[in-house]
């Protein structure tokens, strides 16, 4: 078990280095740069001013040198200073990460709480009305883009029910009621989108497992349907579902960008969008790097969780 | 940040907030802010400015403003102080030779050449905002804003909201009338609209289509036409470059045909829902944006009054005939920036349709604003046609100099015309305001004839701002340009 975890952890390092390289280069090779952004609108192209600004924001020297400097700063816990706000990137990340984390966690929980029971129900009542309903629902959730659903919720939420999400974001611990009012709609929208995939995966895995001999044996032993489904079938069907849930973390990260913007939630997603528009390299790099690390670590956590669910993984 | 500067920082002069005229325009007149009076030397090269005695800095500085503060602000803006870099707009200010303190309350600007609209220049929020000389030592300007304006900086959550508190020692007192000001950043229009309708926002730049609904839902809302300080036009690549004989648009007949093919009334209606606003009882000005925005009513030449008014009328048949005389239709890319907003983007899409009718096949090329449009298209590095806008400048001359002077970096059509250069010089050398108005009107008539850029009539996105019924003071205090309302908000108040 320990050896398995160590092996998986060792694989993280090259992945993370690869990510830093991609993040750094992708931002550097975008057409235009922050100096263009700062000087272009009012028509300034003074080379001396450009040089001074480049020096100020550490945009001089070879790309390789900039990368090495950036990596060493990261190792020291310094993600740089925002070009547009002059604030340390870590300050913004510390403020905003918990908000996005809360939204993402709520969405994932909603998706799991909806998708797994419905997926199981759909499988055990195959080809029934419930099955058709569940399958239609999952396809519907997958087909409707979250930004469109968000706009509908914003528009019709007010027209039909007079509901608008509060503008002033409040921290969960400071004002749970207001926090819930702001977060619940985007969490439901994001969670619904995620649940489509999980629901379909749960259903197909359950259908497969329910046909296996060991399930038939369990039934033949006289075990109750609930025990057969939960203890025998679901435990064997859950591994691919866990993989999907792990991979959904990246979908959550992407989904929050749009939904935070729509619902005026001051999380990492809205910060990322602003930073991309202003070519604020340090902020973009910091957020993308953080998101990538979260995705990698969550998938690592899923790998570890396999060993708890399926003992065979430990010895593989 | 420029949206906030006028709330917190004073300038020597500022744009006077005022009641718009029947066309929805304000005069964009510069008036003293921290300055009390100014003496101009007869040769127009020296401006000696006396500061008001009651201008004070916000806490933690808490002292009167001195001439040394103005000199400090200037040096900081120009990047002359250790650890500072020149501000983006500083290179426009090469005509200022020196800024020096004469005594504690007097500061002197010495110019290298005459600059007629000097007071407008001092009122430009994107040039010099006054900062205390303790900036960078007594407080960190990256974390707090300390100025001498009507509002004191309270807190800031990037991309979320900005909070200000009333500065009760403001030299323009007894305003501000509100105790605090909160500016929320709400990117999504539906979210803004619903929150306004739910009473959570005091003001909203409203889409024309929603005005009637808002009016019916909230009895007694106030609508104020926003002062229009922007223009959008169709530009042509290297329009005066005779070494490009194959570019059809170097022929003035083609440019005039383009102008006559554009249905500006329809664009105006599509963009601003004028008929719906009128049906809802709002008085909408019947004006188009042109070379100079309507925000400068004295300088503005209405397209239908210009020397070449026949080329501003929608007449696709005549446009086609003119185009055929010039060699017929052609294909070209059409560059525009969706970042300009919904209305200019809609206009760009409609222009593609209009020009198709006379035989010009445009391929729409929407471009990313910061990475492509600003560094390349805006500076004239494109082929074909482009829709470029400009706005926010405090003086009408800035619009024409910027788009037509050969030395300008934002000259999308890359116009090089000695006659334009003459106008630039004549305009900026003239110290008499009335004479400058005459020059700029002549200048526009020349541009109407040349059509280096074809005015589309569009004026930006939102043209109407609605306020909750309890809000007061907005109709009499409309401000324009890059001040983003900072000059006006101190005079807003509310019914108890």
XYZ file of C-alpha atoms in Angstrom, chain A residues 31-32 36-46 49 52-53 56 85-87 92 96 151 154-155 158-159 164-165 167-170 261-264 266 277 279, chain B residues 2 85-92 124 126 142 156 158 160-161 182 184 186-188 191 194-195 197-198 200-201 213 217 368-371 374-375 378 393 409 482:
80
model
C -0.176 37.378 -29.217
C 0.175 40.818 -27.654
C 0.644 46.504 -25.440
C -2.432 46.380 -23.283
C -1.200 49.180 -21.056
C 0.134 51.460 -23.741
C -1.813 50.690 -26.870
C -5.235 52.050 -26.078
C -4.014 55.595 -25.758
C -1.616 55.166 -28.587
C 1.722 55.021 -26.812
C 4.611 53.158 -28.369
C 7.609 54.830 -26.842
C 8.794 53.482 -21.828
C 11.152 50.441 -18.425
C 7.796 48.738 -18.073
C 9.506 46.647 -13.906
C -3.313 45.645 -9.100
C 0.237 45.617 -7.694
C -0.909 43.106 -5.071
C -5.606 37.242 -4.133
C -10.484 33.678 -3.566
C -28.687 33.163 -17.822
C -30.956 34.812 -13.601
C -33.650 36.031 -15.974
C -36.544 37.241 -11.209
C -39.426 37.340 -13.718
C -32.124 37.689 -7.539
C -28.906 36.400 -6.075
C -24.738 41.143 -5.042
C -22.703 41.376 -1.890
C -20.800 38.180 -1.381
C -20.578 37.044 2.238
C -18.733 35.775 -13.768
C -22.499 35.389 -14.315
C -23.372 35.384 -10.634
C -20.773 37.970 -9.561
C -15.517 36.796 -6.323
C -8.315 40.082 -20.470
C -2.741 39.905 -19.843
C -9.008 55.472 -14.213
C 8.172 54.575 -14.373
C 6.630 57.076 -16.761
C 2.844 56.821 -16.874
C 1.389 55.493 -20.082
C 0.148 58.875 -21.256
C 3.250 60.788 -20.260
C 4.689 60.802 -23.741
C 1.838 63.022 -24.902
C -8.057 65.027 -18.300
C -5.890 60.155 -17.664
C -0.394 50.072 -4.272
C -11.260 47.493 -2.522
C -10.465 43.532 -7.099
C -15.879 42.876 -6.896
C -16.434 46.321 -5.390
C -20.077 51.774 -3.244
C -20.104 47.144 -7.519
C -21.327 43.204 -11.906
C -20.159 41.827 -15.230
C -23.422 40.221 -16.325
C -27.657 40.333 -13.078
C -32.510 42.284 -12.063
C -30.694 43.759 -9.109
C -35.332 46.103 -10.582
C -35.150 44.437 -7.181
C -30.423 46.505 -4.872
C -28.695 49.017 -7.151
C -40.169 47.299 -18.434
C -41.986 47.939 -12.715
C -9.182 40.206 -29.533
C -8.941 43.751 -28.222
C -5.706 43.724 -26.200
C -3.656 41.314 -28.251
C -4.972 47.592 -29.985
C -1.392 46.847 -31.010
C -5.723 50.544 -34.083
C -10.979 62.761 -24.391
C -0.022 56.077 -32.868
C -12.822 59.207 -18.557
